[in-house]
Coordinates of N, CA and C in Angstrom, one line a residue:
X1 N 0.7 -1.1 -0.3 CA 0.0 0.0 0.3 C 0.9 1.5 0.3
X2 N 0.0 2.5 -1.0 CA 1.3 3.6 -0.9 C 1.1 4.1 0.2
X3 N 2.2 5.3 0.2 CA 2.2 6.4 1.5 C 0.4 7.3 1.6
X4 N 0.2 7.6 0.2 CA -1.1 8.4 -0.2 C -2.1 7.3 0.4
X5 N -2.4 6.1 -0.1 CA -3.4 5.2 0.2 C -3.4 5.1 2.0
X6 N -2.3 5.3 2.3 CA -1.8 5.1 3.9 C -3.0 6.2 4.7
X7 N -3.1 7.1 3.7 CA -4.0 8.4 4.3 C -5.4 8.3 4.4
X8 N -5.9 7.2 3.8 CA -7.2 7.1 3.4 C -8.2 5.5 3.9
X9 N -6.6 5.0 5.1 CA -7.1 4.0 5.7 C -8.4 4.5 6.4
X10 N -8.8 3.9 7.5 CA -9.7 4.5 8.5 C -11.2 4.5 8.2
X11 N -11.1 4.2 7.0 CA -12.5 4.5 5.9 C -13.9 3.9 6.3
X12 N -13.9 3.2 7.5 CA -15.0 2.7 8.5 C -16.0 3.8 8.9
X13 N -15.1 4.4 9.2 CA -15.7 5.4 10.3 C -15.5 6.8 9.7
X14 N -16.0 7.6 8.3 CA -15.6 8.2 7.6 C -15.7 10.0 8.1
X15 N -16.8 9.9 8.9 CA -16.9 11.5 9.5 C -16.9 11.3 11.2
X16 N -15.9 10.6 11.4 CA -15.6 10.4 13.1 C -14.9 12.0 13.6
X17 N -14.5 12.6 12.6 CA -14.2 14.4 13.3 C -16.0 15.0 13.4
X18 N -17.0 14.4 13.7 CA -18.2 15.6 13.6 C -19.2 14.9 14.5
X19 N -19.1 15.8 15.9 CA -19.9 15.3 16.8 C -21.0 16.2 17.3
X20 N -21.8 16.1 18.3 CA -21.7 14.9 18.6 C -22.2 13.4 17.7
X21 N -22.9 12.4 18.3 CA -23.5 11.4 17.3 C -25.0 11.8 16.2
X22 N -25.4 12.4 16.9 CA -26.9 13.2 16.2 C -26.2 13.7 14.8
X23 N -25.5 14.8 15.2 CA -24.7 15.7 14.3 C -24.2 14.7 13.3
X24 N -23.5 13.7 13.3 CA -22.6 12.6 12.6 C -23.9 12.1 11.6
X25 N -25.1 11.7 12.8 CA -26.2 11.2 12.2 C -26.9 11.5 10.6
X26 N -26.8 12.9 11.2 CA -27.7 14.0 10.7 C -26.8 14.2 9.1
X27 N -25.6 14.4 9.7 CA -24.5 14.6 8.2 C -24.8 13.3 7.5
X28 N -24.7 12.3 7.8 CA -25.0 10.9 6.9 C -25.8 10.6 6.0
X29 N -27.0 11.4 6.9 CA -28.2 11.1 6.1 C -28.0 12.5 5.0
X30 N -27.6 13.3 5.0 CA -27.5 14.2 4.3 C -27.0 13.8 2.9
X31 N -25.3 12.9 3.4 CA -24.8 12.6 2.2 C -25.4 11.9 1.2
X32 N -26.3 10.7 1.7 CA -27.0 9.8 0.9 C -28.2 10.7 0.5
X33 N -28.8 11.2 0.9 CA -30.0 12.3 0.3 C -29.7 13.2 -0.8
X34 N -28.7 13.6 -0.4 CA -27.9 15.0 -1.6 C -27.8 13.6 -3.0
X35 N -26.8 12.8 -2.6 CA -26.3 11.8 -3.9 C -27.6 11.2 -4.7
X36 N -28.4 11.0 -4.3 CA -29.5 10.2 -4.1 C -30.4 11.4 -5.0
X37 N -30.6 11.9 -4.5 CA -32.2 13.3 -5.0 C -31.5 14.7 -5.9
X38 N -30.2 15.0 -5.4 CA -30.1 16.2 -5.6 C -30.0 17.1 -4.7
X39 N -29.3 18.2 -4.4 CA -29.4 19.1 -2.8 C -30.8 19.7 -3.3
X40 N -31.3 20.5 -4.3 CA -32.2 21.3 -4.7 C -33.6 20.7 -4.1
X41 N -33.8 19.1 -4.8 CA -34.7 18.3 -4.4 C -34.7 17.4 -3.1
X42 N -34.0 17.8 -2.2 CA -33.9 17.2 -0.9 C -34.1 18.1 -0.1
X43 N -35.4 18.3 1.0 CA -35.8 18.8 2.2 C -35.4 18.4 3.5
X44 N -35.6 19.8 4.6 CA -34.9 19.1 5.5 C -35.1 17.9 5.8
X45 N -36.6 18.0 5.7 CA -37.7 16.8 6.4 C -36.9 15.5 5.9
X46 N -36.9 15.8 4.4 CA -36.2 13.9 4.2 C -34.6 14.0 5.1
X47 N -34.0 14.6 5.2 CA -32.7 14.0 5.8 C -32.8 14.0 7.4
X48 N -33.8 14.6 8.2 CA -34.0 14.3 9.3 C -35.1 13.2 9.4
X49 N -35.4 12.6 8.7 CA -36.2 11.5 8.4 C -35.4 10.3 8.0
X50 N -34.5 10.4 7.3 CA -33.2 9.3 7.1 C -32.1 8.9 8.0
X51 N -32.5 10.3 9.2 CA -31.6 10.2 10.3 C -32.4 9.3 12.0
X52 N -34.0 9.4 11.4 CA -34.6 8.6 12.5 C -34.8 9.7 13.4
X53 N -35.1 11.0 13.2 CA -35.0 12.2 13.8 C -36.3 13.1 13.6
X54 N -36.6 14.2 14.5 CA -37.8 15.0 14.1 C -36.9 16.2 13.2
X55 N -37.8 16.9 12.4 CA -37.0 18.0 11.6 C -36.4 19.2 12.4
X56 N -37.1 19.2 13.4 CA -36.8 20.4 14.3 C -35.5 19.9 15.2
X57 N -35.3 18.6 15.1 CA -33.6 18.2 15.5 C -32.7 18.5 14.8
X58 N -32.8 18.6 13.7 CA -31.8 18.9 12.6 C -31.4 20.5 12.8
X59 N -32.2 21.3 13.0 CA -31.4 22.6 13.6 C -30.9 23.0 15.0
X60 N -31.3 22.0 15.8 CA -30.0 22.1 17.0 C -28.7 22.1 16.3
X61 N -28.5 21.1 15.4 CA -27.1 20.7 15.0 C -26.7 21.8 13.8
X62 N -27.7 21.8 13.2 CA -27.4 23.0 11.6 C -28.4 24.0 11.4
X63 N -27.7 25.0 11.2 CA -28.9 26.1 11.0 C -29.5 26.2 9.6
X64 N -28.9 25.6 8.9 CA -29.4 25.7 7.2 C -29.4 23.8 6.5
X65 N -29.8 23.8 5.8 CA -29.4 22.2 4.5 C -27.9 23.0 4.3
X66 N -28.0 24.8 3.7 CA -26.7 24.8 2.7 C -25.2 24.3 3.9
X67 N -25.9 24.6 5.1 CA -24.6 24.6 6.5 C -24.5 22.8 6.0
X68 N -24.8 22.0 6.1 CA -25.3 20.6 6.0 C -24.0 20.2 4.7
X69 N -24.4 20.9 3.2 CA -23.6 21.0 2.5 C -22.0 21.4 2.6
X70 N -21.9 22.6 3.4 CA -20.5 23.1 3.1 C -20.0 22.7 4.1
X71 N -20.6 22.1 4.9 CA -19.5 20.9 6.0 C -19.3 19.7 5.2
X72 N -20.0 19.0 4.3 CA -19.7 17.8 3.8 C -18.7 18.4 2.9
X73 N -18.6 19.1 2.2 CA -17.9 19.3 1.2 C -16.2 19.6 1.4
X74 N -16.2 20.3 2.7 CA -15.2 20.9 3.3 C -14.1 19.6 3.9
X75 N -15.1 19.1 4.2 CA -14.6 17.7 4.6 C -13.6 16.7 4.0
X76 N -14.5 16.9 2.9 CA -14.5 16.1 1.6 C -13.1 16.7 1.0
X77 N -13.5 17.7 0.6 CA -12.0 18.3 -0.2 C -10.6 18.3 0.7
X78 N -10.5 18.4 2.1 CA -9.6 18.5 2.7 C -9.2 17.1 2.7
X79 N -10.1 15.9 2.9 CA -9.8 14.5 2.6 C -8.9 14.6 1.2
X80 N -9.7 15.2 -0.1 CA -9.0 14.8 -1.1 C -7.2 15.5 -1.3
X81 N -7.6 16.8 -0.4 CA -6.0 17.5 -0.8 C -5.3 16.5 -0.2
X82 N -5.4 16.2 0.9 CA -4.7 15.3 1.5 C -4.0 14.2 1.4
X83 N -5.0 13.6 0.4 CA -4.4 12.6 -0.2 C -3.7 12.9 -1.3
X84 N -3.5 14.3 -2.1 CA -2.9 14.1 -3.7 C -1.8 15.4 -2.6
X85 N -1.6 15.4 -1.6 CA -0.6 16.4 -0.7 C 0.4 16.0 0.0
X86 N 0.1 14.3 0.3 CA 0.9 13.2 0.4 C 1.4 12.5 -0.5
X87 N 0.7 12.2 -1.4 CA 1.5 11.8 -2.6 C 2.7 12.5 -3.6
X88 N 2.1 13.8 -3.3 CA 3.2 14.8 -3.8 C 4.5 14.8 -3.1
X89 N 4.5 14.8 -1.9 CA 5.7 15.1 -1.0 C 6.5 14.3 -0.6
X90 N 5.8 13.2 -1.7 CA 6.5 11.9 -0.8 C 8.0 11.3 -1.7
X91 N 8.2 10.6 -1.2 CA 9.6 10.2 -1.6 C 9.7 9.6 -3.3
X92 N 10.7 9.0 -4.0 CA 10.7 8.8 -5.5 C 10.2 10.1 -6.4
X93 N 10.6 9.3 -7.6 CA 10.6 9.7 -9.1 C 9.1 10.7 -9.0
X94 N 9.1 11.8 -9.9 CA 8.1 12.3 -10.3 C 6.8 11.4 -10.7
X95 N 7.3 10.4 -11.7 CA 6.4 9.0 -12.1 C 5.3 8.2 -10.8
X96 N 6.8 8.1 -9.9 CA 6.5 7.0 -8.8 C 5.4 8.3 -8.0
X97 N 5.3 9.4 -7.7 CA 4.4 10.1 -7.5 C 3.2 10.3 -7.9
X98 N 3.2 10.8 -9.0 CA 2.3 10.9 -9.8 C 1.3 9.7 -10.1
X99 N 1.9 8.6 -10.3 CA 0.9 7.4 -10.1 C 0.6 6.9 -8.3
X100 N 1.2 7.4 -7.9 CA 0.5 7.3 -6.1 C -0.8 8.2 -6.2
X101 N -0.2 9.3 -6.3 CA -1.3 10.3 -6.6 C -3.3 10.0 -7.2
X102 N -2.3 9.6 -8.1 CA -3.7 9.3 -9.1 C -4.3 7.9 -8.3
X103 N -3.6 6.7 -8.3 CA -4.2 5.5 -7.8 C -4.8 6.1 -6.5
X104 N -4.6 6.9 -5.4 CA -5.1 6.8 -4.0 C -6.1 7.9 -4.4
X105 N -6.2 8.7 -5.6 CA -7.5 9.4 -5.2 C -8.9 8.6 -6.3
X106 N -8.1 8.2 -6.8 CA -9.3 7.4 -7.7 C -9.9 6.7 -7.2
X107 N -9.0 5.8 -6.0 CA -9.4 4.6 -5.0 C -10.6 5.0 -3.8
X108 N -10.0 6.8 -3.4 CA -10.9 7.5 -2.9 C -12.2 7.4 -3.3
X109 N -11.8 7.7 -4.6 CA -13.3 8.4 -5.1 C -14.8 6.6 -5.6
X110 N -13.7 5.5 -5.9 CA -14.3 4.6 -5.9 C -14.9 4.4 -4.4
X111 N -14.0 4.0 -3.4 CA -14.7 3.6 -1.9 C -15.9 4.8 -1.8
X112 N -15.6 6.0 -1.4 CA -16.6 6.9 -1.4 C -16.9 7.4 -2.3
X113 N -17.6 6.7 -2.9 CA -18.4 6.9 -4.2 C -19.5 8.1 -4.0
X114 N -20.4 7.6 -2.8 CA -21.5 8.5 -2.8 C -21.0 9.5 -2.1
X115 N -20.5 9.7 -1.0 CA -19.9 11.3 -1.0 C -19.3 12.2 -1.7
X116 N -18.0 11.3 -2.6 CA -17.3 12.5 -3.7 C -18.7 12.4 -4.6
X117 N -19.6 11.7 -5.1 CA -20.7 12.4 -5.8 C -21.1 14.1 -5.6
X118 N -21.8 13.7 -4.2 CA -21.8 15.6 -3.0 C -20.5 16.5 -3.5
X119 N -19.4 15.9 -2.9 CA -18.1 17.0 -2.5 C -18.2 17.4 -4.4
X120 N -17.7 16.5 -5.4 CA -17.6 17.1 -6.7 C -18.6 17.7 -7.1
X121 N -20.1 17.4 -7.0 CA -20.8 17.4 -8.4 C -22.1 19.0 -7.7
X122 N -21.6 19.2 -6.2 CA -23.0 20.3 -5.9 C -22.4 21.3 -5.4
X123 N -20.8 21.8 -6.0 CA -20.7 23.4 -5.6 C -21.2 24.1 -6.3
X124 N -22.0 24.4 -6.8 CA -22.9 25.4 -7.1 C -23.6 25.7 -6.6
X125 N -24.7 24.6 -5.7 CA -25.8 24.8 -4.8 C -25.2 25.4 -3.2
X126 N -23.9 25.8 -2.9 CA -23.4 26.5 -2.0 C -23.3 28.5 -2.2
X127 N -24.0 28.5 -1.4 CA -23.8 30.3 -1.1 C -22.3 30.8 -1.6
X128 N -22.0 32.1 -2.1 CA -20.7 32.9 -2.4 C -19.8 32.5 -1.4
X129 N -19.9 33.0 -0.1 CA -18.9 32.9 0.9 C -18.1 31.1 0.8
X130 N -19.6 30.4 1.0 CA -18.7 28.6 1.3 C -18.1 28.5 -0.5
X131 N -18.7 28.7 -1.3 CA -18.4 28.3 -2.9 C -16.9 28.9 -2.7
X132 N -16.9 30.0 -2.6 CA -15.1 30.7 -2.7 C -14.2 29.9 -1.9
X133 N -14.5 29.3 -0.6 CA -13.5 28.7 0.3 C -13.7 27.4 0.2
X134 N -14.8 26.7 -0.9 CA -14.3 25.6 -1.4 C -13.5 25.7 -2.8
X135 N -13.9 26.6 -3.7 CA -12.9 26.8 -4.8 C -11.3 27.2 -4.3
X136 N -11.3 27.6 -3.4 CA -10.1 28.1 -3.0 C -9.2 26.8 -3.0
X137 N -10.0 25.6 -2.5 CA -9.4 24.1 -1.5 C -8.8 23.6 -3.2
X138 N -10.0 23.9 -4.3 CA -9.9 23.0 -5.3 C -8.5 23.7 -5.9
X139 N -8.5 25.0 -6.2 CA -7.1 25.7 -6.5 C -5.7 25.0 -5.7
X140 N -5.6 24.3 -4.4 CA -4.8 23.5 -3.8 C -4.3 22.4 -4.4
X141 N -5.9 21.7 -4.6 CA -5.9 20.6 -5.3 C -4.9 20.1 -6.8
X142 N -5.4 21.3 -7.4 CA -4.7 21.5 -8.7 C -3.4 21.7 -8.7
X143 N -2.9 22.7 -8.0 CA -1.9 22.6 -7.3 C -0.6 21.6 -7.0
X144 N -1.3 20.6 -6.2 CA -0.3 19.5 -5.9 C -0.5 18.9 -6.9
X145 N -1.2 18.6 -7.9 CA -1.0 17.9 -9.4 C -0.2 18.4 -10.2
X146 N -0.2 19.8 -10.6 CA 0.7 20.4 -11.3 C 2.1 20.4 -10.6
X147 N 2.0 20.8 -9.8 CA 3.7 20.7 -9.2 C 4.1 19.2 -9.4
X148 N 3.5 18.1 -9.3 CA 4.2 17.0 -9.7 C 4.6 16.8 -10.8
X149 N 3.5 17.3 -11.9 CA 3.5 17.5 -13.2 C 5.1 18.4 -13.5
X150 N 5.2 19.3 -12.9 CA 6.3 20.4 -13.2 C 7.8 19.7 -13.0
X151 N 7.6 19.2 -11.9 CA 9.2 17.9 -11.4 C 8.8 17.1 -12.5
X152 N 8.3 16.7 -13.2 CA 8.3 15.6 -14.2 C 9.3 16.2 -15.6
X153 N 8.5 17.2 -15.8 CA 8.8 17.8 -17.0 C 10.3 17.9 -16.8
X154 N 10.8 19.1 -15.6 CA 12.2 19.9 -15.4 C 13.2 18.7 -15.5
X155 N 12.5 17.0 -14.4 CA 13.6 16.2 -14.6 C 13.5 15.1 -15.9
X156 N 12.9 15.8 -17.3 CA 12.8 15.1 -18.5 C 12.2 13.0 -18.2
X157 N 11.3 13.1 -17.2 CA 10.3 12.1 -17.0 C 9.2 12.2 -17.9
X158 N 8.5 13.6 -17.9 CA 7.4 13.8 -18.5 C 7.5 14.5 -19.9
X159 N 6.4 14.4 -20.8 CA 6.4 15.1 -21.9 C 5.2 16.0 -22.0
X160 N 5.2 16.7 -21.6 CA 3.9 17.7 -21.1 C 4.1 18.8 -21.7
X161 N 3.2 19.2 -22.6 CA 3.6 21.0 -23.0 C 2.2 21.9 -22.7
X162 N 1.5 21.0 -22.2 CA 0.3 22.2 -21.5 C 0.4 21.7 -20.0
X163 N 1.1 22.3 -18.5 CA 0.3 21.3 -17.7 C -0.6 21.8 -16.6
X164 N -1.0 22.5 -16.9 CA -2.3 23.6 -16.4 C -3.8 22.7 -17.2
X165 N -3.6 22.4 -18.1 CA -4.9 21.9 -19.4 C -4.4 20.2 -19.0
X166 N -3.2 19.6 -18.7 CA -3.2 18.1 -18.4 C -3.5 18.0 -16.9
X167 N -3.3 18.9 -15.8 CA -3.9 18.7 -14.7 C -5.4 18.4 -14.3
X168 N -5.9 19.7 -15.2 CA -7.7 19.6 -15.6 C -8.0 18.2 -16.3
X169 N -7.3 17.3 -16.9 CA -7.5 16.4 -18.1 C -7.2 15.0 -16.5
X170 N -5.9 15.0 -16.0 CA -6.2 14.3 -14.9 C -7.3 14.5 -14.0
X171 N -7.2 15.1 -13.1 CA -8.4 15.2 -12.0 C -9.9 14.7 -12.5
X172 N -10.3 15.6 -13.7 CA -11.4 14.8 -14.2 C -11.7 13.6 -14.7
X173 N -10.5 12.9 -14.6 CA -10.5 11.5 -14.7 C -10.7 11.0 -13.7
X174 N -10.6 11.0 -12.8 CA -10.5 10.8 -11.3 C -11.5 11.2 -11.0
X175 N -12.0 12.1 -10.6 CA -13.4 12.5 -10.0 C -14.5 12.1 -11.0
X176 N -14.4 11.6 -11.9 CA -15.3 11.0 -12.8 C -15.7 9.5 -12.4
X177 N -14.6 9.1 -11.8 CA -14.9 7.7 -11.1 C -16.1 7.4 -10.1
X178 N -16.4 8.6 -9.2 CA -17.5 8.5 -8.2 C -18.9 8.7 -9.4
X179 N -19.1 9.0 -10.2 CA -20.2 8.7 -11.1 C -20.4 7.2 -11.4
X180 N -19.4 6.8 -12.0 CA -19.8 5.4 -12.9 C -19.4 4.2 -11.6
X181 N -18.6 4.2 -10.8 CA -17.6 3.3 -10.2 C -19.3 2.0 -9.2
X182 N -19.2 0.8 -9.5 CA -19.8 0.1 -9.3 C -19.6 -1.2 -8.5
X183 N -20.0 -0.9 -6.9 CA -18.9 -1.9 -6.1 C -19.0 -3.6 -6.6
X184 N -20.4 -3.6 -7.5 CA -20.6 -4.9 -8.2 C -20.2 -5.4 -9.1
X185 N -19.7 -4.1 -10.0 CA -18.8 -4.3 -10.7 C -17.3 -5.5 -10.9
X186 N -16.9 -5.3 -12.3 CA -15.7 -6.5 -12.6 C -14.5 -5.9 -11.9
X187 N -14.5 -4.7 -11.5 CA -13.0 -4.1 -11.0 C -12.9 -3.4 -9.3
X188 N -12.4 -3.9 -8.8 CA -11.8 -3.6 -7.5 C -11.9 -2.1 -7.1
X189 N -11.7 -1.1 -6.2 CA -11.2 0.4 -6.3 C -9.7 0.0 -6.5
X190 N -8.8 -0.4 -6.2 CA -7.4 -0.6 -5.8 C -7.2 -1.1 -7.6
X191 N -8.0 -1.9 -8.4 CA -7.7 -2.6 -9.7 C -7.6 -0.8 -10.4
X192 N -9.0 -0.2 -10.1 CA -9.5 1.1 -10.8 C -8.3 1.8 -10.5
X193 N -7.5 1.9 -9.8 CA -6.8 3.4 -9.4 C -5.8 2.6 -10.1
X194 N -4.9 1.7 -10.1 CA -3.5 0.9 -10.4 C -4.3 1.5 -12.5
X195 N -4.9 1.0 -13.1 CA -5.4 1.3 -14.4 C -5.3 2.8 -14.9
X196 N -5.7 3.7 -14.2 CA -5.8 4.8 -13.6 C -4.4 5.5 -14.0
X197 N -3.7 5.0 -13.2 CA -2.6 5.3 -13.1 C -1.7 5.1 -13.6
X198 N -1.7 3.7 -14.8 CA -0.9 3.6 -15.6 C -1.4 4.5 -16.9
X199 N -2.8 4.9 -17.5 CA -3.4 5.4 -18.3 C -2.7 6.9 -18.2
X200 N -2.3 7.4 -16.9 CA -2.0 8.8 -16.6 C -1.0 8.7 -17.0
X201 N -0.1 7.8 -16.8 CA 1.8 8.1 -16.8 C 1.5 8.1 -18.6
X202 N 1.3 7.2 -19.3 CA 1.2 7.3 -21.0 C 0.5 8.3 -21.5
X203 N -0.3 9.3 -20.7 CA -0.9 10.4 -20.9 C 0.2 11.4 -20.6
X204 N 1.3 11.3 -19.8 CA 2.6 12.5 -19.6 C 3.5 11.9 -20.4
X205 N 3.4 10.7 -20.9 CA 4.7 9.8 -21.8 C 5.8 9.4 -20.7
X206 N 5.4 9.3 -19.8 CA 6.4 8.8 -18.8 C 7.1 7.3 -19.3
X207 N 8.4 7.4 -18.9 CA 9.6 6.2 -19.6 C 8.5 5.2 -18.7
X208 N 8.3 3.8 -19.8 CA 8.0 2.2 -19.2 C 9.6 1.9 -18.8

């Protein structure tokens, strides 16, 4: 297991930082509802019902539905950034670090596909301040991948003309896994991660 993959261990309790238990249950219910119905079609009553609580109980822990989405999005983006930062700052060649980053990022999007769908595709539902905060985190995510690509170009490992565009392509590939991955499919999250890492190394012209 790679260093970056170690970062996404402990996935059995993905919201352990959310306390108390009632707040965690509401957040988990919101993730499920937003992923299934979309943010705008989900009501606070839907969320409370999934959590086995009354609608009034939700407002004890979250002032608005948007506050729930913001909390989910913030935690998810922090984890995504941590995965990529761990890989980017690890030991080894640029090619090894890029492969680690991609395989770990893909694995997270496969294993946490429900959360990832909300985190990646409900950004526009956030208000201006919350959205600006998440956009800033996305810039940091981009910067970690761009940094690896720039290292690889500088060392002669990669043949990349457009680092910014290639960064966007790589992250788009990884993020889309949350949309299509099926736990009952023919590939495991680890296998998909390895496949995508190989595809990305070919994309950047890394020597085999």
